[in-house]
Structures are given as C-alpha cells and as structure tokens.
Tab-separated table of C-alpha atoms in Angstrom:
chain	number	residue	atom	x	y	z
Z	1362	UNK	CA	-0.036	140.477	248.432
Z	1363	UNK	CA	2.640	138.413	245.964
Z	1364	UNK	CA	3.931	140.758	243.014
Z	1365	UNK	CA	3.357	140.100	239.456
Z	1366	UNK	CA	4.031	141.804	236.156
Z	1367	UNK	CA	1.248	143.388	234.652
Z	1368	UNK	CA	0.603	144.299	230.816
Z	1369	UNK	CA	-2.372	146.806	230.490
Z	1370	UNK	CA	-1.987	147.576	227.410
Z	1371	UNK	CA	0.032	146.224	224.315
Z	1372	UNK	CA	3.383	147.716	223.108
Z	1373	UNK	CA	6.698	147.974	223.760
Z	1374	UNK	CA	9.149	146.679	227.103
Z	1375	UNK	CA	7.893	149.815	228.810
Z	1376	UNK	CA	3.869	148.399	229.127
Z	1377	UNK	CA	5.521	145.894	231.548
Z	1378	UNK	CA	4.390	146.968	235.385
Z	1379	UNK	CA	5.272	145.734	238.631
Z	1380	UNK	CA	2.033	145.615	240.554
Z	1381	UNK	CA	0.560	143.751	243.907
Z	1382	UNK	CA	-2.033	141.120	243.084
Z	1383	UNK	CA	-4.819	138.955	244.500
Z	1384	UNK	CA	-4.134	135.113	244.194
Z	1385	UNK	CA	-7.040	133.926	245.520
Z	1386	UNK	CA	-7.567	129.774	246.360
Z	1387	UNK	CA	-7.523	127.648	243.491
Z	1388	UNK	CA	-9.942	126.437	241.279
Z	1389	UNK	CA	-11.105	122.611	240.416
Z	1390	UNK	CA	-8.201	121.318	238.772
Z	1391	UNK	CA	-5.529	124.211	239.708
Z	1392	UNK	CA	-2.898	124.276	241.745
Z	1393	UNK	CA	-0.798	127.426	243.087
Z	1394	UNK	CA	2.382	127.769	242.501
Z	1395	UNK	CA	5.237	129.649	244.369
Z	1396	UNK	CA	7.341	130.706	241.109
Z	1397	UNK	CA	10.944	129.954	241.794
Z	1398	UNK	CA	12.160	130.793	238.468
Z	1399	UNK	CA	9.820	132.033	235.527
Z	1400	UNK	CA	11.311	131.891	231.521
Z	1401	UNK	CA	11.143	134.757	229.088
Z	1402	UNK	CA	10.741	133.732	225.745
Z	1403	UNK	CA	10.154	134.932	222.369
Z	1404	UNK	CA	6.733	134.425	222.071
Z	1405	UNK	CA	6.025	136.483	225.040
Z	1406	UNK	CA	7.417	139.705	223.520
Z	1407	UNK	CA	5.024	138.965	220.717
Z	1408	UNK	CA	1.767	138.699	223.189
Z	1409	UNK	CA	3.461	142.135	225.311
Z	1410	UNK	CA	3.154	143.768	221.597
Z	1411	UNK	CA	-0.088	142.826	219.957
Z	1412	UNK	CA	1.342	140.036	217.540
Z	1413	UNK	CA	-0.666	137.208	219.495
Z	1414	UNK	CA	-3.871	139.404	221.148
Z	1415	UNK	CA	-4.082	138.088	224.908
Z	1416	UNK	CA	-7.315	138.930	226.835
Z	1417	UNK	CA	-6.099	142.409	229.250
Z	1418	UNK	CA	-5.228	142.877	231.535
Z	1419	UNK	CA	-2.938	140.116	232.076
Z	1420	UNK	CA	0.366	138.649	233.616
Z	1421	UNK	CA	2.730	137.417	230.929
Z	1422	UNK	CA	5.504	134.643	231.018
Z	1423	UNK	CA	4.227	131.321	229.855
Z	1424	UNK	CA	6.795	128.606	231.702
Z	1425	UNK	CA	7.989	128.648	235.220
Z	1426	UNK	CA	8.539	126.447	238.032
Z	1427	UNK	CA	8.769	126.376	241.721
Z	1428	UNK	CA	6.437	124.391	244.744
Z	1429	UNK	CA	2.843	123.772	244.597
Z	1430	UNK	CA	1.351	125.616	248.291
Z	1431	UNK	CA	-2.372	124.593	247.441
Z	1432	UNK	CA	-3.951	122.503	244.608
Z	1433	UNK	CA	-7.784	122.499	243.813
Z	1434	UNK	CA	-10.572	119.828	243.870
Z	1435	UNK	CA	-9.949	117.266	241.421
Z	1436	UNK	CA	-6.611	117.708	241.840
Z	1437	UNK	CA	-4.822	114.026	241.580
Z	1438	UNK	CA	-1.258	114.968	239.390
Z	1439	UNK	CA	0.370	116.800	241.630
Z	1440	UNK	CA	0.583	117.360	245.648
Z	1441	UNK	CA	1.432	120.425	247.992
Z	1442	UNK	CA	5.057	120.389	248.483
Z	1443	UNK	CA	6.030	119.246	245.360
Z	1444	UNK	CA	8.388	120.883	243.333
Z	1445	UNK	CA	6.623	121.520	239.917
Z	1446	UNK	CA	7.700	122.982	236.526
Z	1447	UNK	CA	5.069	123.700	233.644
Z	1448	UNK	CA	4.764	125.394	230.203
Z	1449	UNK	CA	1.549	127.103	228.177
Z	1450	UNK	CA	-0.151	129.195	230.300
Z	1451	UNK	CA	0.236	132.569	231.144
Z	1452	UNK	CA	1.273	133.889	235.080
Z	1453	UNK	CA	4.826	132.990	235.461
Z	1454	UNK	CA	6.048	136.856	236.101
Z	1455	UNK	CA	5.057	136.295	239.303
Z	1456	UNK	CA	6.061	135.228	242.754
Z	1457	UNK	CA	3.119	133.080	242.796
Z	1458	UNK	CA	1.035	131.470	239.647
Z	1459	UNK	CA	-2.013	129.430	239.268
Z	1460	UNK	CA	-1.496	126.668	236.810
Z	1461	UNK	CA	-3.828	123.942	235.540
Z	1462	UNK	CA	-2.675	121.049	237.179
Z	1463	UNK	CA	-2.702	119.039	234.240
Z	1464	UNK	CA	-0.309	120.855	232.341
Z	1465	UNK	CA	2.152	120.532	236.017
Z	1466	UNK	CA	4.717	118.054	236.140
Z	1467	UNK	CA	7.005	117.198	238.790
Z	1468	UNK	CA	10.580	117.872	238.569
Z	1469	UNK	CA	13.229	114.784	239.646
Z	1470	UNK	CA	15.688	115.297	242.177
Z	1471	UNK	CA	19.010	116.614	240.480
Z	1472	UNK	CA	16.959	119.188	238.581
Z	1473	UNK	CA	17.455	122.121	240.162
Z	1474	UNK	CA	13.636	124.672	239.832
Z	1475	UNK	CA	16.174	127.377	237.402
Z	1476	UNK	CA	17.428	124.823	235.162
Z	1477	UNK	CA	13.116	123.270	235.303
Z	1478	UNK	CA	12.133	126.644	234.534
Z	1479	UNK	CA	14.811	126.960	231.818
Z	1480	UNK	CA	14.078	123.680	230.159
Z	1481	UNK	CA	10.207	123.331	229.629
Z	1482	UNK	CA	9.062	125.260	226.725
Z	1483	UNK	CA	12.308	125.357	224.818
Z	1484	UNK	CA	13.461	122.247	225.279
Z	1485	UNK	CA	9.594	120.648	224.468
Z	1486	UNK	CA	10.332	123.164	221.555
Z	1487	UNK	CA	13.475	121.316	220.449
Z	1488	UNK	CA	11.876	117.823	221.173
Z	1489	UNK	CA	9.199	117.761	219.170
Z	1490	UNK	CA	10.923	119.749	216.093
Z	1491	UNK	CA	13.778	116.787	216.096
Z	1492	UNK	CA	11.416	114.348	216.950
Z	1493	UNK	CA	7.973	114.876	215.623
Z	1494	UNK	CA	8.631	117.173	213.149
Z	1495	UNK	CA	10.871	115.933	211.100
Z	1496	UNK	CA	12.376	112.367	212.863
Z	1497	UNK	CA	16.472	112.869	212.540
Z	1498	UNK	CA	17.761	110.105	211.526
Z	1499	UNK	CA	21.526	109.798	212.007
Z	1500	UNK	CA	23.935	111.073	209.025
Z	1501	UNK	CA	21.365	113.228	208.203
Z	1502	UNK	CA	22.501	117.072	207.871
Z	1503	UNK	CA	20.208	120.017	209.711
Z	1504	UNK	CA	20.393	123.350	209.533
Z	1505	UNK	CA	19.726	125.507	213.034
Z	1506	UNK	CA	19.435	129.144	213.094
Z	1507	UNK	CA	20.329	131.264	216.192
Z	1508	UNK	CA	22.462	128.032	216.873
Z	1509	UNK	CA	23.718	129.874	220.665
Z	1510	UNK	CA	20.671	131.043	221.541
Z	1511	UNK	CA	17.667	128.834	224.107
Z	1512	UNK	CA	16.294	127.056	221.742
Z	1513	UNK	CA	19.667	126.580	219.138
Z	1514	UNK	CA	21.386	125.132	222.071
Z	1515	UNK	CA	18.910	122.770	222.483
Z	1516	UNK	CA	18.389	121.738	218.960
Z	1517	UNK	CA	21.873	121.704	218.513
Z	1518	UNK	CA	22.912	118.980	221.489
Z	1519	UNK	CA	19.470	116.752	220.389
Z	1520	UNK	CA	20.540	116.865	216.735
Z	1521	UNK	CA	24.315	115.513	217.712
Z	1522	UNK	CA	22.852	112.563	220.016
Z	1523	UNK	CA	20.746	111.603	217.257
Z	1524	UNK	CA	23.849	111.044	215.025
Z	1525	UNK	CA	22.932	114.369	212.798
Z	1526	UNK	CA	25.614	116.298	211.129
Z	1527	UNK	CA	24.915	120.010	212.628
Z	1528	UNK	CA	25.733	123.383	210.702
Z	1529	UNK	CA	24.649	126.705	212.608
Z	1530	UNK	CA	24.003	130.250	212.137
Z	1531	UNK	CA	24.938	132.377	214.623
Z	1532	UNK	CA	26.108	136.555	214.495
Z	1533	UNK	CA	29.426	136.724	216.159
Z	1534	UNK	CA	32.373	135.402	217.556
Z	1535	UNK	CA	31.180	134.436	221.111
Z	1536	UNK	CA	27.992	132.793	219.789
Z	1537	UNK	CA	30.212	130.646	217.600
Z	1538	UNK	CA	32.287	129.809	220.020
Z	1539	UNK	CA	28.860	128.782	222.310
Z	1540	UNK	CA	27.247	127.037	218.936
Z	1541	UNK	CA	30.629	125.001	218.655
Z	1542	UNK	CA	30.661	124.290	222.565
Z	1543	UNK	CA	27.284	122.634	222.324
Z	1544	UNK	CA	28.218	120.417	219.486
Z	1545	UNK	CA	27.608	122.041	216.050
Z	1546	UNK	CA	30.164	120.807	213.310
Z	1547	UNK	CA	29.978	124.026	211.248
Z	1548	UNK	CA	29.195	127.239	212.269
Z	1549	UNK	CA	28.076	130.169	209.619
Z	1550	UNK	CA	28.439	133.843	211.144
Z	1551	UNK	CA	25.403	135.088	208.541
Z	1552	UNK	CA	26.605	138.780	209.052
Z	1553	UNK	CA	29.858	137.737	207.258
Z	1554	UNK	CA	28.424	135.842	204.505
Z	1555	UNK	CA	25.099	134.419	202.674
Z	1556	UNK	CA	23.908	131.514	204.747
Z	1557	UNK	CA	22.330	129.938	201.999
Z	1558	UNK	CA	25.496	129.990	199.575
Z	1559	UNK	CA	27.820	128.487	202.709
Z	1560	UNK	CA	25.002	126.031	203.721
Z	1561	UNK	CA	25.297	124.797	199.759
Z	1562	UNK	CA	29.068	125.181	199.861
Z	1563	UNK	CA	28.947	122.816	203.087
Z	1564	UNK	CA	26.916	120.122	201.233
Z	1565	UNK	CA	28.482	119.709	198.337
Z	1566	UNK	CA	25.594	121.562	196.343
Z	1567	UNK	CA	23.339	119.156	197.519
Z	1568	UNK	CA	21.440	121.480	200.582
Z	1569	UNK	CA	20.286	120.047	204.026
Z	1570	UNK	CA	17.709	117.996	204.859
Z	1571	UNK	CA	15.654	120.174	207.415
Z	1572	UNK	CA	16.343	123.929	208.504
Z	1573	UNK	CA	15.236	125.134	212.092
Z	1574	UNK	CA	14.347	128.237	211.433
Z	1575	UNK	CA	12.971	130.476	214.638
Z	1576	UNK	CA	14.086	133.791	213.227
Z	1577	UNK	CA	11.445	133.948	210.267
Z	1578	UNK	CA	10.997	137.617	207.890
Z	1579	UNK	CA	15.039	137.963	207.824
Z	1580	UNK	CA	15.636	134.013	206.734
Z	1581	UNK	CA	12.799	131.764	205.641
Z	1582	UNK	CA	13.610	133.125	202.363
Z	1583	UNK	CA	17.460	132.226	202.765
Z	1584	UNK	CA	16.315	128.754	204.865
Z	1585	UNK	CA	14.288	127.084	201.410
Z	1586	UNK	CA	17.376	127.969	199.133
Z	1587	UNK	CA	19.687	125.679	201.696
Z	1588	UNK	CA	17.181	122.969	201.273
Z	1589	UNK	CA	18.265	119.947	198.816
Z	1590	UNK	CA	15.181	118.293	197.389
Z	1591	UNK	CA	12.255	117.277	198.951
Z	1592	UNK	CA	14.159	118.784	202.202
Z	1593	UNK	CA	11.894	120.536	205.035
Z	1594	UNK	CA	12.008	124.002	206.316
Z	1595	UNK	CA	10.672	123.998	209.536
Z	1596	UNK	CA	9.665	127.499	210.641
Z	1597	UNK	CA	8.725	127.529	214.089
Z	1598	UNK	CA	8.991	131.261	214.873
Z	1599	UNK	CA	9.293	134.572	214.084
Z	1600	UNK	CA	11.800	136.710	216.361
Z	1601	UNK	CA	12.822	139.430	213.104
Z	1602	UNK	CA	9.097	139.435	212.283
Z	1603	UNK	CA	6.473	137.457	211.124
Z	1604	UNK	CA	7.161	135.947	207.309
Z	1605	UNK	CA	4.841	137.016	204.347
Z	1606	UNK	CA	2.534	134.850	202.722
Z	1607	UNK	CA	4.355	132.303	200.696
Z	1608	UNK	CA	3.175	131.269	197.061
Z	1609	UNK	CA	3.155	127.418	197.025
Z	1610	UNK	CA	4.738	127.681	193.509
Z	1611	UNK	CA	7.966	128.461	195.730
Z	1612	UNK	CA	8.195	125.165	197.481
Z	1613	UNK	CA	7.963	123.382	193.627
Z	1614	UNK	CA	10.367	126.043	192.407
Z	1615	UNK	CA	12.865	125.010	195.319
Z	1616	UNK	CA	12.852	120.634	194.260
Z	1617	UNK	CA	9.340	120.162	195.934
Z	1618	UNK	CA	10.112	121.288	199.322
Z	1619	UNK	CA	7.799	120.778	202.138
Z	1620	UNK	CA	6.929	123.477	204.135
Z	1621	UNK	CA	5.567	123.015	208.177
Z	1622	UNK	CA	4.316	125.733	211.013
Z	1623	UNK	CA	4.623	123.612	213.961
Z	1624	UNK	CA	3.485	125.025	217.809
Z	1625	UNK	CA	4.011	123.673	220.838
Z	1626	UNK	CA	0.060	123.313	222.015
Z	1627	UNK	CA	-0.195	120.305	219.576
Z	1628	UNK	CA	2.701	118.449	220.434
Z	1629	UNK	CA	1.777	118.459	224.200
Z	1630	UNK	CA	-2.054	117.603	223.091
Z	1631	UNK	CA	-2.585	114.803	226.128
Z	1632	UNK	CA	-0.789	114.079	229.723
Z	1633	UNK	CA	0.854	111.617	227.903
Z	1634	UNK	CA	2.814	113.008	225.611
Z	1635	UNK	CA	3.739	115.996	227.949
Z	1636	UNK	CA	5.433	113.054	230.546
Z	1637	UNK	CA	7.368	111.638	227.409
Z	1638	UNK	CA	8.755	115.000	226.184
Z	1639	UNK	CA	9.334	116.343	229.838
Z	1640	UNK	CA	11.075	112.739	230.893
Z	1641	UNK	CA	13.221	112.585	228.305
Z	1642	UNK	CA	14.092	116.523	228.690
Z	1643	UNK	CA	14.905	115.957	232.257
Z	1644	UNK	CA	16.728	112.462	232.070
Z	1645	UNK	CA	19.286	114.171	229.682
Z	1646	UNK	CA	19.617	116.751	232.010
Z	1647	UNK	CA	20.088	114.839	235.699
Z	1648	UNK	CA	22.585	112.574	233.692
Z	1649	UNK	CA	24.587	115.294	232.014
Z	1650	UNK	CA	23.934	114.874	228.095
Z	1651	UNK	CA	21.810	117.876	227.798
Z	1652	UNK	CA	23.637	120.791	228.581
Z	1653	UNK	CA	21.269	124.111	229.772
Z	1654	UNK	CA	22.388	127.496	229.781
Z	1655	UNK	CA	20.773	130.342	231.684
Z	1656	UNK	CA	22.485	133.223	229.789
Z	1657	UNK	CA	20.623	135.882	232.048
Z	1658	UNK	CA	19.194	135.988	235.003
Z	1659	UNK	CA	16.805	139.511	236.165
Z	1660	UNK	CA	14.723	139.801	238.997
Z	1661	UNK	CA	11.206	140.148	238.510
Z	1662	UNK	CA	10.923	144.122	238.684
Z	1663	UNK	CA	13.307	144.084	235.235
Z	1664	UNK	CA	10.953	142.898	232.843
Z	1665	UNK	CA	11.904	145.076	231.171
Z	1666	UNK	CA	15.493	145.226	230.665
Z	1667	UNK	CA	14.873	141.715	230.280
Z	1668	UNK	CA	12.466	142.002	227.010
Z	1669	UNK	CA	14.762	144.437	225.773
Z	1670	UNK	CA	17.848	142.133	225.638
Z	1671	UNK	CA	16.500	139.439	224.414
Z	1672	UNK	CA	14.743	141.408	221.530
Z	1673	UNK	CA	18.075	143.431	220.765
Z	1674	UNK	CA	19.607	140.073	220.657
Z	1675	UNK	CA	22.022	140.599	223.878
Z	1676	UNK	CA	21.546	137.514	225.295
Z	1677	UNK	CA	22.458	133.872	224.489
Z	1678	UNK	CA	21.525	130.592	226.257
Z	1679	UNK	CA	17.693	131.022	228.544
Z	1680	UNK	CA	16.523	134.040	229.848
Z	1681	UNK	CA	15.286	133.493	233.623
Z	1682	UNK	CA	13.136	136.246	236.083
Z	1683	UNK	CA	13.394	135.329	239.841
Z	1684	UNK	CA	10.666	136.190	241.661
C-alpha cells in the first residue's frame, strides 16, 4: 500500500505519522494521482494545529503534482498519463492522492512536476493579491513582508513586471540578499529597525499604496501605519498568529484605509479562472521571467522536520516533500 502522512489528532510537528494507506479507485469526477512533489505551506501548519479544524483523521498538504494513473467517470479535464499539478484539497503528503479533477490542470512541457508543485498555491496566492486584489498599476509603490520567503518571492518578481516600485521586509542578511535577487528596490531588515518608520522614510512621508502582509499578529499593526491614504493593507495570512479584532475606527484613524481578507478558494471560484491564473503562472515560468525557488526539499517521512523549519522560520524560497 502507497504511504501517506497521517494527522490523528491536532497539535504540534510531532502529530505528523507516516502510515500505509488504502487508495482505493476513484470516484465520479476524481482522478488519482502519483504525487511527484507535494508543497508545505503555511496554512497547513495551521490545519496540523487546530487553527483551521479539518475533519480526522486526515492526510495534510493541500498542493502537489505528479501523473494521473486512473481518473473517474465523468472525468473529461484530464487523461491517464498526464502530468498534473493542483491546489485546495487535502492528500498531497502522499505518494499517491485523489484529487477532484476539476481542480487538476495539466502542466506544459518545460515545467518540471517540483517546480508545478512549487508554483500552484503560492504563486495563485501572489496572482490574485497583485491582480485581483488590489490591480498594480505601474509606479505604484507596495509593500511585501517576508519578501525571501514562497510567497515574497513571488509577489516580489509580479510586482517588478508590473512596473511597481518594491520595498521588502525580510530578517537577515541572506534573505536580503534573496529579496534583492528577485527584484525588490529596498529591502527593510525589521529586526534592525521599525518597518513602519523606514517604509515612511522610503516614501517621502507619504506611505505605500498596498502592504502584503502574510505574517499577521507581529505586523498588521505596523502594515496600516506604512499605508498613505486611502492605501490597502492586504492581510492574507497569519504565520506569527492570527490578528485581533480590529476596530473600524482604526482604518479612519489611519487616512481612510481599506482593509481586505482575501483566500485563495474565491479567486479560483470556476475552471476558468483557475486556467488564467495557472497559464499565466506557468508561461512566466517555461519562459524564464518568473523565477521559483525550492529552498528545501524533505522526503515524505520528515514531515516533521519539515513543519518545524518552516514555522521556526529556517527556510526561504518553497518547501517541497518527495514522496
């Protein structure tokens, strides 16, 4: 029987199991996967804890990619033998994964299945944030926090094609050097100084247009004080914890700031807009303007260490399993 990871129970790295599972034929409109490559993201540290309640027992790891062995009835998007990558449902610590076909979508030739795997929910992620939630425009000025990590890479390339002037946060030397590698004009290191002061500094006084902010408890507060007026803070996650509720006198306070909680689920809504965001991901990828970094690469049986990393803020770039 193929090996997954298996969460029992909620709580730290250490609920992660290796166990042998049953992957029995698919369903109408499923297909089975043979996991290649499987991401680790934030969000998946917050279902492992109890943050996001999941249904247990349960196999984590919400994006992956690899080659479809059998598809369901009703199946008509994808074929056996293709090579597949996909994002939003749970399975992909696993050497094999059943996915709803419909949320499968083929991977071009010069796409290798790690750089699929490494590209689908971040990079939809950074897509819809530059272009759905808030539209840069060029000579506008963003704001990106954890500007080396999957995500900030990401943001931080888009942001530059679109003409954007790019200031990042980042912790330390190497990040900044990764940050300024992927494009970002300034680069604050916020355990030297107050982002919010140097984002003002940087502006003239003015403050940016939009702030990316994934990091959430330890910086939303810092992220509307870099704002200029009318600017957006657009907090999309929480890896330091989730933020407190926010008095909307705080948002008038700041020069009528506009405040947005975007997720992935309803940017992806139809198979239409999942082909737009994946075609344009990939396209910048076969053709070399979007860069994508695998920082760390574990093999399936070190979940674990792999959590722990990421959560202790040791890695930089995408986190990969390999099955």
């Amino acid at each position: 029987m193929p090996t997954a990871i298996r969460i029992q129970q909620t709580g730290g790295p250490e609920v992660l199991e290796v166990a042998e599972v049953e992957i029995g034929p698919p369903g109408p409109g499923e297909v089975v996967v043979d996991v290649a490559a499987a991401g680790v993201n934030y969000i998946d540290t917050y279902q492992r804890s109890g943050i996001y309640p999941m249904t247990l027992p349960y196999t984590p790891g919400l994006e992956g990619a690899g080659t479809v062995s059998a598809v369901g009835a009703e199946v008509t998007e994808v074929s056996v033998g293709d090579r597949v990558a996909w994002q939003g449902h749970p399975g992909g610590y696993a050497q094999q994964a059943v996915v709803p076909a419909q949320i499968a979508v083929r991977v071009p030739d010069g796409v290798s299945d790690e750089t699929a795997a490494a590209t689908m929910l971040q990079g939809i992620t950074a897509h819809y944030l530059l272009n759905s939630t808030h539209a840069v425009a060029e000579g506008e000025t963003v704001l990106i926090h954890a500007a080396a990590g999957g995500v900030g890479l990401l943001l931080v390339q888009l942001a530059k094609a679109k003409g954007a002037r790019v200031i990042g946060t980042v912790s330390t030397e190497e990040k900044e050097r990764l940050a300024r590698e992927a494009g970002a004009d300034e680069v604050i290191r916020y355990t030297e100084e107050d982002f919010a002061e140097a984002a003002r500094r940087l502006t003239g006084g003015e403050g940016v247009d939009v702030v990316y902010d994934g990091v959430g408890a330890s910086t939303y507060e810092g992220s509307l004080k870099s704002l200029r007026r009318r600017g957006l803070l657009a907090l999309f996650g929480a890896a330091s914890g989730p933020v407190p509720p926010i008095d909307p006198q705080r948002l008038n306070a700041g020069g009528s700031l506009f405040l947005t909680r975007p997720k992935t689920d309803d940017h992806v809504a139809t198979r239409e807009e999942l082909e737009w965001r994946t075609r344009e991901l990939f396209e910048a990828v076969a053709e070399g303007s979007l860069g994508i970094r695998v920082g760390a690469r574990y093999p399936l049986a070190q979940a674990r260490e792999a959590h722990e990393d990421l959560q202790g803020r040791r890695t930089t770039g995408k986190v990969l399993l390999l099955p």
